[in-house]
Short mmCIF file of C-alpha atoms in Angstrom, two decimals:
data_model
loop_
_atom_site.label_atom_id
_atom_site.label_comp_id
_atom_site.label_asym_id
_atom_site.label_seq_id
_atom_site.Cartn_x
_atom_site.Cartn_y
_atom_site.Cartn_z
CA UNK A 242 -1.55 -26.06 -15.63
CA UNK A 243 0.30 -29.43 -13.88
CA UNK A 244 3.05 -27.42 -13.22
CA UNK A 245 0.86 -24.76 -11.00
CA UNK A 246 -1.20 -28.01 -9.65
CA UNK A 247 2.57 -29.00 -8.22
CA UNK A 248 3.62 -25.63 -6.80
CA UNK A 249 0.06 -25.70 -4.82
CA UNK A 250 0.25 -29.49 -4.14
CA UNK A 251 4.07 -29.14 -2.70
CA UNK A 252 3.03 -25.95 -0.24
CA UNK A 253 3.62 -27.33 3.41
CA UNK A 254 1.69 -24.72 4.86
CA UNK A 255 -1.42 -24.05 2.71
CA UNK A 256 -4.50 -22.47 4.12
CA UNK A 257 -7.87 -23.89 4.16
CA UNK A 258 -9.73 -23.12 1.54
CA UNK A 259 -12.14 -20.25 2.33
CA UNK A 260 -15.71 -21.92 2.01
CA UNK A 261 -17.62 -19.17 2.62
CA UNK A 262 -16.45 -16.46 0.42
CA UNK A 263 -17.33 -17.92 -2.97
CA UNK A 264 -20.81 -18.75 -1.49
CA UNK A 265 -21.85 -15.63 -0.64
CA UNK A 266 -20.12 -13.85 -3.69
CA UNK A 267 -22.70 -16.09 -5.62
CA UNK A 268 -25.35 -14.36 -2.94
CA UNK A 269 -24.16 -11.18 -3.85
CA UNK A 270 -24.72 -11.41 -7.45
CA UNK A 271 -28.59 -11.79 -6.71
CA UNK A 272 -30.90 -9.12 -7.08
CA UNK A 273 -32.99 -9.44 -3.85
CA UNK A 274 -30.44 -11.34 -1.27
CA UNK A 275 -32.28 -12.99 1.54
CA UNK A 276 -30.87 -11.78 4.53
CA UNK A 277 -31.51 -14.99 6.26
CA UNK A 278 -29.17 -17.18 3.80
CA UNK A 279 -26.27 -14.82 4.40
CA UNK A 280 -26.49 -14.84 7.90
CA UNK A 281 -26.77 -18.60 8.14
CA UNK A 282 -23.81 -18.61 5.79
CA UNK A 283 -21.38 -16.47 8.02
CA UNK A 284 -22.86 -18.24 11.17
CA UNK A 285 -21.15 -21.48 9.96
CA UNK A 286 -17.94 -19.92 11.25
CA UNK A 287 -17.57 -18.81 14.48
CA UNK A 288 -14.09 -17.09 13.90
CA UNK A 289 -15.86 -15.24 10.98
CA UNK A 290 -18.97 -14.68 12.85
CA UNK A 291 -16.91 -13.29 16.45
CA UNK A 292 -14.68 -11.51 14.23
CA UNK A 293 -17.91 -9.79 12.09
CA UNK A 294 -19.34 -8.99 15.56
CA UNK A 295 -16.33 -7.38 17.12
CA UNK A 296 -15.93 -4.87 13.98
CA UNK A 297 -19.14 -4.03 13.80
CA UNK A 298 -18.42 -2.59 17.22
CA UNK A 299 -15.68 -1.16 16.65
CA UNK A 300 -15.20 2.66 17.22
CA UNK A 301 -15.30 3.13 12.90
CA UNK A 302 -18.87 1.46 12.46
CA UNK A 303 -20.33 1.58 15.76
CA UNK A 304 -24.08 2.35 16.16
CA UNK A 305 -25.71 4.12 19.39
CA UNK A 306 -25.97 0.58 20.76
CA UNK A 307 -23.64 -2.83 20.31
CA UNK A 308 -24.89 -5.13 17.65
CA UNK A 309 -25.42 -8.42 19.55
CA UNK A 310 -25.97 -11.29 16.84
CA UNK A 311 -25.35 -11.40 12.87
CA UNK A 312 -28.46 -10.44 12.43
CA UNK A 313 -28.36 -7.26 13.80
CA UNK A 314 -24.87 -6.65 12.22
CA UNK A 315 -26.17 -7.16 8.42
CA UNK A 316 -29.23 -5.10 9.13
CA UNK A 317 -27.28 -2.36 10.78
CA UNK A 318 -24.16 -2.39 8.40
CA UNK A 319 -25.82 -3.96 5.02
CA UNK A 320 -25.00 -6.52 3.54
CA UNK A 321 -21.72 -5.32 1.06
CA UNK A 322 -20.22 -4.29 4.24
CA UNK A 323 -20.89 -7.13 6.10
CA UNK A 324 -19.49 -8.94 2.73
CA UNK A 325 -16.39 -6.60 3.17
CA UNK A 326 -15.96 -7.86 6.62
CA UNK A 327 -16.05 -11.53 5.60
CA UNK A 328 -13.54 -11.06 2.77
CA UNK A 329 -11.14 -8.74 5.40
CA UNK A 330 -11.54 -11.95 8.46
CA UNK A 331 -10.79 -14.62 5.80
CA UNK A 332 -7.76 -12.61 3.70
CA UNK A 333 -6.14 -11.54 6.66
CA UNK A 334 -5.45 -14.93 7.86
CA UNK A 335 -4.10 -16.30 4.99
CA UNK A 336 -1.65 -13.09 4.16
CA UNK A 337 -1.50 -11.90 7.55
CA UNK A 338 2.10 -13.99 8.06
CA UNK A 339 5.89 -12.79 6.69
CA UNK A 340 6.82 -14.47 3.19
CA UNK A 341 10.77 -14.76 3.57
CA UNK A 342 11.11 -15.67 0.15
CA UNK A 343 10.01 -12.20 -1.09
CA UNK A 344 11.33 -10.09 1.99
CA UNK A 345 8.20 -9.46 3.45
CA UNK A 346 7.57 -8.75 7.06
CA UNK A 347 4.54 -9.77 9.03
CA UNK A 348 1.72 -7.74 8.20
CA UNK A 349 3.02 -6.09 4.84
CA UNK A 350 1.25 -8.35 2.57
CA UNK A 351 -1.95 -7.94 4.53
CA UNK A 352 -1.64 -4.14 4.98
CA UNK A 353 -0.34 -3.67 0.96
CA UNK A 354 -3.51 -5.83 -0.01
CA UNK A 355 -6.35 -4.32 1.85
CA UNK A 356 -5.06 -0.68 0.59
CA UNK A 357 -5.38 -2.17 -2.67
CA UNK A 358 -8.26 -3.16 -2.78
CA UNK A 359 -10.07 -0.16 -0.99
CA UNK A 360 -8.39 1.55 -3.89
CA UNK A 361 -10.19 -0.74 -6.49
CA UNK A 362 -13.19 -0.11 -4.60
CA UNK A 363 -13.12 3.22 -5.08
CA UNK A 364 -11.65 3.19 -8.57
CA UNK A 365 -14.39 0.95 -9.48
CA UNK A 366 -17.24 3.50 -8.03
CA UNK A 367 -16.04 6.08 -9.49
CA UNK A 368 -16.35 4.58 -13.07
CA UNK A 369 -19.85 4.07 -12.14
CA UNK A 370 -19.59 -0.07 -11.74
CA UNK A 371 -21.35 0.06 -8.67
CA UNK A 372 -22.39 -3.69 -9.30
CA UNK A 373 -19.16 -4.68 -9.83
CA UNK A 374 -16.98 -2.79 -6.32
CA UNK A 375 -17.60 -5.92 -4.11
CA UNK A 376 -16.00 -7.90 -6.24
CA UNK A 377 -13.20 -5.42 -6.96
CA UNK A 378 -12.53 -5.31 -3.48
CA UNK A 379 -12.55 -9.27 -3.36
CA UNK A 380 -10.23 -9.68 -6.10
CA UNK A 381 -7.98 -6.81 -5.31
CA UNK A 382 -7.57 -8.20 -1.97
CA UNK A 383 -6.46 -11.86 -2.98
CA UNK A 384 -4.42 -10.25 -5.88
CA UNK A 385 -1.06 -11.65 -4.39
CA UNK A 386 -2.42 -15.06 -3.36
CA UNK A 387 0.11 -16.71 -5.11
CA UNK A 388 3.11 -15.09 -3.52
CA UNK A 389 1.91 -17.28 -0.31
CA UNK A 390 2.92 -20.09 -2.42
CA UNK A 391 5.95 -19.07 -4.20
CA UNK A 392 7.57 -17.90 -1.04
CA UNK A 393 8.80 -21.32 -0.11
CA UNK A 394 10.31 -21.99 -3.17
CA UNK A 395 12.04 -18.27 -3.11
CA UNK A 396 13.28 -18.54 0.49
CA UNK A 397 15.99 -20.96 -0.67
CA UNK A 398 17.09 -18.47 -3.55
CA UNK A 399 16.27 -14.76 -2.25
CA UNK A 400 19.59 -13.52 -2.96
CA UNK A 401 19.21 -14.34 -6.56
CA UNK A 402 15.77 -13.08 -6.73
CA UNK A 403 16.91 -9.75 -5.40
CA UNK A 404 20.36 -9.70 -7.77
CA UNK A 405 18.24 -10.79 -10.42
CA UNK A 406 15.48 -8.00 -10.22
CA UNK A 407 18.60 -5.58 -9.41
CA UNK A 408 20.51 -6.39 -12.57
CA UNK A 409 17.93 -6.99 -14.97
CA UNK A 410 15.30 -4.32 -13.94
CA UNK A 411 12.75 -6.76 -15.06
CA UNK A 412 9.27 -7.01 -13.24
CA UNK A 413 8.96 -9.47 -10.36
CA UNK A 414 6.74 -11.64 -12.77
CA UNK A 415 9.27 -12.11 -15.24
CA UNK A 416 12.11 -12.45 -12.79
CA UNK A 417 9.64 -15.64 -10.96
CA UNK A 418 9.12 -17.06 -14.19
CA UNK A 419 12.99 -17.26 -15.17
CA UNK A 420 13.90 -18.52 -11.89
CA UNK A 421 10.72 -21.45 -10.81
CA UNK A 422 9.21 -21.59 -14.18
CA UNK A 423 5.90 -20.08 -12.88
CA UNK A 424 4.83 -16.46 -11.71
CA UNK A 425 2.45 -15.74 -8.55
CA UNK A 426 -0.49 -13.75 -10.65
CA UNK A 427 -1.39 -17.28 -12.34
CA UNK A 428 -0.54 -19.57 -9.43
CA UNK A 429 -2.67 -17.42 -7.51
CA UNK A 430 -5.65 -17.02 -10.14
CA UNK A 431 -5.09 -21.34 -10.70
CA UNK A 432 -5.47 -21.52 -6.70
CA UNK A 433 -8.36 -19.52 -6.27
CA UNK A 434 -10.40 -21.98 -9.32
CA UNK A 435 -8.82 -24.93 -7.21
CA UNK A 436 -10.97 -23.07 -4.04
CA UNK A 437 -14.38 -21.94 -6.56
CA UNK A 438 -14.14 -18.78 -6.98
CA UNK A 439 -15.97 -17.34 -9.41
CA UNK A 440 -14.04 -17.07 -12.84
CA UNK A 441 -14.28 -12.90 -13.00
CA UNK A 442 -12.06 -13.27 -10.10
CA UNK A 443 -10.16 -16.31 -11.08
CA UNK A 444 -8.93 -14.64 -14.34
CA UNK A 445 -8.81 -10.77 -12.93
CA UNK A 446 -5.97 -12.37 -10.15
CA UNK A 447 -4.50 -14.48 -13.00
CA UNK A 448 -4.02 -11.23 -15.24
CA UNK A 449 -3.59 -8.29 -12.81
CA UNK A 450 -0.18 -7.65 -14.25
CA UNK A 451 -1.46 -7.63 -17.76
CA UNK A 452 -5.32 -6.72 -17.82
CA UNK A 453 -6.18 -7.20 -20.99
CA UNK A 454 -5.45 -10.41 -21.03
CA UNK A 455 -8.10 -11.29 -18.79
CA UNK A 456 -11.02 -10.88 -21.49
CA UNK A 457 -13.57 -11.16 -20.88
CA UNK A 458 -13.00 -9.32 -17.77
CA UNK A 459 -10.57 -6.81 -18.44
CA UNK A 460 -12.45 -4.37 -16.75
CA UNK A 461 -11.97 -6.33 -13.42
CA UNK A 462 -8.32 -6.82 -13.80
CA UNK A 463 -7.74 -3.31 -14.62
CA UNK A 464 -8.98 -2.05 -11.37
CA UNK A 465 -6.82 -4.40 -9.33
CA UNK A 466 -4.20 -3.67 -11.71
CA UNK A 467 -4.19 0.09 -10.51
CA UNK A 468 -5.79 -0.55 -6.79
CA UNK A 469 -2.51 -2.49 -6.92
CA UNK A 470 -0.23 0.36 -8.13
CA UNK A 471 -2.01 3.35 -5.97
CA UNK A 472 -1.14 0.98 -2.79
CA UNK A 473 2.79 0.80 -3.95
CA UNK A 474 2.65 4.90 -4.45
CA UNK A 475 1.42 5.38 -1.43
CA UNK A 476 3.86 3.33 0.22
CA UNK A 477 2.13 0.52 1.23
CA UNK A 478 4.70 -1.66 -0.49
CA UNK A 479 6.99 -4.29 0.72
CA UNK A 480 9.80 -6.68 0.19
CA UNK A 481 12.58 -5.90 -2.12
CA UNK A 482 11.84 -4.06 -5.19
CA UNK A 483 8.18 -3.29 -4.56
CA UNK A 484 7.98 -1.45 -7.64
CA UNK A 485 8.97 -3.84 -10.15
CA UNK A 486 5.97 -4.17 -12.58
CA UNK A 487 5.64 -2.54 -15.20
CA UNK A 488 3.15 0.63 -16.48
CA UNK A 489 0.74 -0.53 -18.70
CA UNK A 490 -1.71 2.05 -20.08
CA UNK A 491 -4.21 -0.99 -21.36
CA UNK A 492 -5.76 -0.52 -17.50
CA UNK A 493 -6.23 3.30 -18.10
CA UNK A 494 -7.59 2.56 -21.75
CA UNK A 495 -9.96 -0.57 -20.85
CA UNK A 496 -11.43 1.80 -17.91
CA UNK A 497 -11.84 4.73 -20.35
CA UNK A 498 -9.48 6.79 -18.09
CA UNK A 499 -6.28 9.04 -18.04
CA UNK A 500 -3.30 8.80 -16.13
CA UNK A 501 -3.78 12.09 -14.19
CA UNK A 502 -7.07 10.66 -12.41
CA UNK A 503 -4.03 8.47 -10.45
CA UNK A 504 -3.31 11.28 -7.96
CA UNK A 505 -7.44 11.94 -7.54
CA UNK A 506 -7.26 8.36 -6.59
CA UNK A 507 -4.62 8.72 -3.96
CA UNK A 508 -6.52 11.50 -2.20
CA UNK A 509 -9.73 8.87 -2.23
CA UNK A 510 -7.76 6.26 -0.52
CA UNK A 511 -5.91 8.27 1.62
CA UNK A 512 -9.21 9.61 2.51
CA UNK A 513 -10.38 5.76 3.55
CA UNK A 514 -7.18 4.98 5.39
CA UNK A 515 -9.64 4.78 9.19
CA UNK A 516 -10.96 2.03 7.45
CA UNK A 517 -7.80 0.79 5.75
CA UNK A 518 -6.90 0.36 9.96
CA UNK A 519 -9.67 -1.00 11.40
CA UNK A 520 -9.66 -3.87 8.08
CA UNK A 521 -5.64 -4.76 9.44
CA UNK A 522 -6.61 -5.14 12.59
CA UNK A 523 -9.47 -7.08 11.71
CA UNK A 524 -7.85 -11.00 13.65
CA UNK A 525 -5.87 -8.88 15.93
CA UNK B 183 3.34 20.69 15.48
CA UNK B 184 5.47 20.79 18.09
CA UNK B 185 6.24 17.27 19.64
CA UNK B 186 5.39 16.74 23.39
CA UNK B 187 8.62 18.04 25.50
CA UNK B 188 9.14 14.86 27.85
CA UNK B 189 12.89 15.24 28.93
CA UNK B 190 14.97 12.01 29.99
CA UNK B 191 14.58 9.19 27.35
CA UNK B 192 14.50 8.87 23.74
CA UNK B 193 10.81 9.09 21.88
CA UNK B 194 9.85 8.29 18.26
CA UNK B 195 7.34 10.73 16.89
CA UNK B 196 5.92 8.70 13.67
CA UNK B 197 5.03 11.54 10.59
CA UNK B 198 1.98 9.80 9.17
CA UNK B 199 1.25 10.62 5.13
CA UNK B 200 0.52 13.87 4.42
CA UNK B 201 1.71 15.06 7.52
CA UNK B 202 4.75 17.08 8.78
CA UNK B 203 6.05 17.64 12.32
CA UNK B 204 8.82 20.21 13.09
CA UNK B 205 11.12 20.22 17.22
CA UNK B 206 13.83 20.98 18.99
CA UNK B 207 13.31 18.19 21.22
CA UNK B 208 16.45 16.34 21.84
CA UNK B 209 15.30 13.49 22.81
CA UNK B 210 13.23 12.68 19.69
CA UNK B 211 13.95 11.03 16.61
CA UNK B 212 10.91 11.94 14.23
CA UNK B 213 10.52 8.69 11.74
CA UNK B 214 8.17 8.52 8.76
CA UNK B 215 7.15 4.76 7.18
CA UNK B 216 6.07 3.81 3.94
CA UNK B 217 7.73 6.16 0.97
CA UNK B 218 6.38 4.69 -2.21
CA UNK B 219 6.16 7.13 -4.56
CA UNK B 220 5.97 10.07 -1.92
CA UNK B 221 9.06 12.26 -0.57
CA UNK B 222 10.26 12.34 2.96
CA UNK B 223 12.07 15.54 3.41
CA UNK B 224 13.98 16.22 6.30
CA UNK B 225 15.08 19.78 7.33
CA UNK B 226 17.86 20.32 10.31
CA UNK B 227 19.57 23.13 11.74
CA UNK B 228 22.81 22.10 13.45
CA UNK B 229 23.33 25.54 15.47
CA UNK B 230 19.68 25.15 17.42
CA UNK B 231 18.80 21.90 16.63
CA UNK B 232 15.71 22.13 15.30
CA UNK B 233 14.07 20.38 12.75
CA UNK B 234 11.59 18.43 10.92
CA UNK B 235 10.04 16.03 8.44
CA UNK B 236 7.41 15.95 5.82
CA UNK B 237 5.90 13.10 4.21
CA UNK B 238 4.40 14.30 0.61
CA UNK B 239 2.17 12.35 -1.57
CA UNK B 240 1.44 14.55 -4.35
CA UNK B 241 3.36 17.55 -6.72
CA UNK B 242 1.16 20.37 -6.33
CA UNK B 243 -1.91 21.86 -4.64
CA UNK B 244 -3.52 22.29 -7.59
CA UNK B 245 -4.80 18.54 -8.01
CA UNK B 246 -7.11 19.24 -5.12
CA UNK B 247 -6.59 22.67 -3.76
CA UNK B 248 -9.67 21.85 -1.02
CA UNK B 249 -7.50 18.98 -0.08
CA UNK B 250 -4.55 21.55 0.57
CA UNK B 251 -6.35 23.89 2.49
CA UNK B 252 -6.95 21.11 4.76
CA UNK B 253 -3.75 19.12 4.51
CA UNK B 254 -1.33 21.18 3.06
CA UNK B 255 1.38 19.02 3.93
CA UNK B 256 -0.23 15.84 1.06
CA UNK B 257 1.80 18.92 -1.84
CA UNK B 258 5.13 19.91 -2.22
CA UNK B 259 4.18 23.27 -3.05
CA UNK B 260 2.25 23.35 0.03
CA UNK B 261 3.69 21.06 2.43
CA UNK B 262 7.41 22.48 1.69
CA UNK B 263 6.86 25.87 2.94
CA UNK B 264 5.01 25.03 6.10
CA UNK B 265 8.09 22.64 7.14
CA UNK B 266 10.43 25.48 6.85
CA UNK B 267 8.20 28.02 8.75
CA UNK B 268 7.51 25.88 11.35
CA UNK B 269 11.30 24.97 11.66
CA UNK B 270 11.76 28.73 11.46
CA UNK B 271 9.51 29.40 14.16
CA UNK B 272 12.02 27.40 16.40
CA UNK B 273 14.87 29.57 15.59
CA UNK B 274 16.20 27.37 12.86
CA UNK B 275 17.60 29.81 9.89
CA UNK B 276 17.34 28.91 6.06
CA UNK B 277 21.31 29.50 5.44
CA UNK B 278 21.94 26.78 7.94
CA UNK B 279 19.38 24.22 6.87
CA UNK B 280 20.27 21.05 5.93
CA UNK B 281 17.95 19.01 3.45
CA UNK B 282 17.59 15.57 3.04
CA UNK B 283 15.48 13.58 0.75
CA UNK B 284 14.23 10.22 0.28
CA UNK B 285 11.33 7.98 -1.66
CA UNK B 286 10.28 9.06 -4.95
CA UNK B 287 9.97 5.20 -6.25
CA UNK B 288 8.98 4.45 -9.64
CA UNK B 289 7.29 1.61 -11.42
CA UNK B 290 9.07 0.57 -14.98
CA UNK B 291 7.04 2.69 -16.88
CA UNK B 292 8.68 4.18 -20.29
CA UNK B 293 5.48 5.82 -21.36
CA UNK B 294 5.50 7.83 -17.93
CA UNK B 295 2.14 7.23 -17.48
CA UNK B 296 2.53 6.73 -14.18
CA UNK B 297 5.58 8.94 -13.06
CA UNK B 298 4.22 10.50 -9.92
CA UNK B 299 7.65 9.69 -7.83
CA UNK B 300 9.60 11.59 -10.39
CA UNK B 301 6.68 14.45 -10.59
CA UNK B 302 6.80 14.74 -6.75
CA UNK B 303 10.97 15.17 -7.15
CA UNK B 304 11.20 17.79 -10.35
CA UNK B 305 8.32 19.70 -8.38
CA UNK B 306 10.63 19.96 -5.15
CA UNK B 307 13.56 20.45 -7.26
CA UNK B 308 12.14 23.71 -8.88
CA UNK B 309 10.53 25.53 -5.58
CA UNK B 310 13.91 24.69 -4.22
CA UNK B 311 15.57 26.27 -7.11
CA UNK B 312 13.49 29.33 -6.54
CA UNK B 313 14.19 29.88 -2.90
CA UNK B 314 18.10 28.63 -3.75
CA UNK B 315 18.07 25.85 -1.47
CA UNK B 316 20.17 22.94 -2.18
CA UNK B 317 19.88 19.59 -1.15
CA UNK B 318 22.68 18.12 0.81
CA UNK B 319 22.07 14.43 0.15
CA UNK B 320 18.94 12.42 -1.71
CA UNK B 321 18.31 8.73 -2.49
CA UNK B 322 15.47 9.18 -4.92
CA UNK B 323 13.81 6.86 -7.48
CA UNK B 324 14.38 3.26 -8.23
CA UNK B 325 12.08 0.52 -7.38
CA UNK B 326 11.94 0.46 -3.72
CA UNK B 327 10.05 1.21 -0.37
CA UNK B 328 11.87 3.29 2.12
CA UNK B 329 11.90 4.52 5.95
CA UNK B 330 13.19 7.89 6.66
CA UNK B 331 14.57 8.71 10.57
CA UNK B 332 15.95 12.08 11.46
CA UNK B 333 17.53 12.39 15.09
CA UNK B 334 16.77 15.85 16.30
CA UNK B 335 20.20 15.70 18.57
CA UNK B 336 21.95 15.05 15.98
CA UNK B 337 21.00 15.89 12.49
CA UNK B 338 21.60 12.06 11.24
CA UNK B 339 19.15 11.09 8.92
CA UNK B 340 18.73 7.20 8.12
CA UNK B 341 17.00 5.10 6.02
CA UNK B 342 15.62 1.79 5.77
CA UNK B 343 14.78 -0.13 2.63
CA UNK B 344 12.14 -2.58 2.65
CA UNK B 345 13.37 -6.09 1.92
CA UNK B 346 16.92 -5.04 3.05
CA UNK B 347 17.60 -6.34 6.63
CA UNK B 348 19.79 -2.75 7.36
CA UNK B 349 19.36 0.70 7.75
CA UNK B 350 21.90 3.08 5.77
CA UNK B 351 22.61 6.00 6.70
CA UNK B 352 21.91 8.96 4.36
CA UNK B 353 23.21 12.14 6.11
CA UNK B 354 26.04 11.62 9.30
CA UNK B 355 27.29 14.23 11.92
CA UNK B 356 25.72 17.41 9.61
CA UNK B 357 26.40 19.00 13.10
CA UNK B 358 29.91 19.14 12.22
CA UNK B 359 29.47 21.12 9.31
#
């Protein structure tokens, strides 16, 4: 743990902790959500408020007349949808910039994360787990947050990283562990724990490359794993050796799915690409 | 869908996921981004200088026949015939067609449970064999993400691999063959 803290503390450009998101998640878990509390919480951050309103009035979501305040946006879109927008606004600030240490250009990590999150959410829904849809979306949106911590350290040894993954044909997390002593999934999980995200999201991010290790949150980790994979398959990968991850059937076993379901999830995700585009451009 | 025919300057036309564009506009370069396990298939007839680019996502239209009817370019078995038909309408001929293929990336999956990339490529190979077609140049598989460009004036096909600074030429000067 000390090692993970050391890495996080060393980073020069650590984004500020997203305060609103974990608190919104807590509200989301309640059966009867009080929309006043939601509005108050979001209104605390003017940038997020503005982005939510802008998106609520964008071509994808817009109703007959524009929503002029948060209360109206929440009423019109519903709490889950507004939550998704808040998560996207928060995530895009953190995941938008280029990460040279991974060969990631500006916007690529963010686009990958949004596609993966949309895919994970629809996988959760199709598994009949509708109460975990929003959690699956958030955990998957943030699954690679550890890369913004490690990118700085990897920048100086990028060629070594590329060469290592090429010659050894090992997954990226194993290469990271060998070169740095830590890997992006565990450091991402640890960072989210420091930011007071709930234990299920911390665990799912921590174990998103080996979902069985996330017990008792293995279902959530499996949504993240499969959403991540669908995003890569559909070409929303990035950086060198984007596909350097192991195919694990435990993700399928945990959710009682067959490999044949993957093409279906790809098609369903394809149908959501318009939503993806509006979330990708959320801060631009 | 033919590209708009403005002349005199170079245009880049984007071919989206599960889309296809065929054209004989010499100013146009067709580009498809984000080939993960998807396949990009470029065809070009150097005599009439016409060709097309297709971005398929899945091997077989039986996965979702309703979707295939609406979006044939999503699948190998419906997209590839549509691509060739579009090129034939531009007076391209089958025996002159130069075919390049890229994409089909794979994760590390010894059990073959998530092998959509290789299933795409196998389906394509089978279809080409049935029709006596040969791939001139290809860069398929591996663990990388690719972008593919087809220059309709020259038939040159270039690839950009994520995480690598330089583009590579997959098929050069095909007009001379």
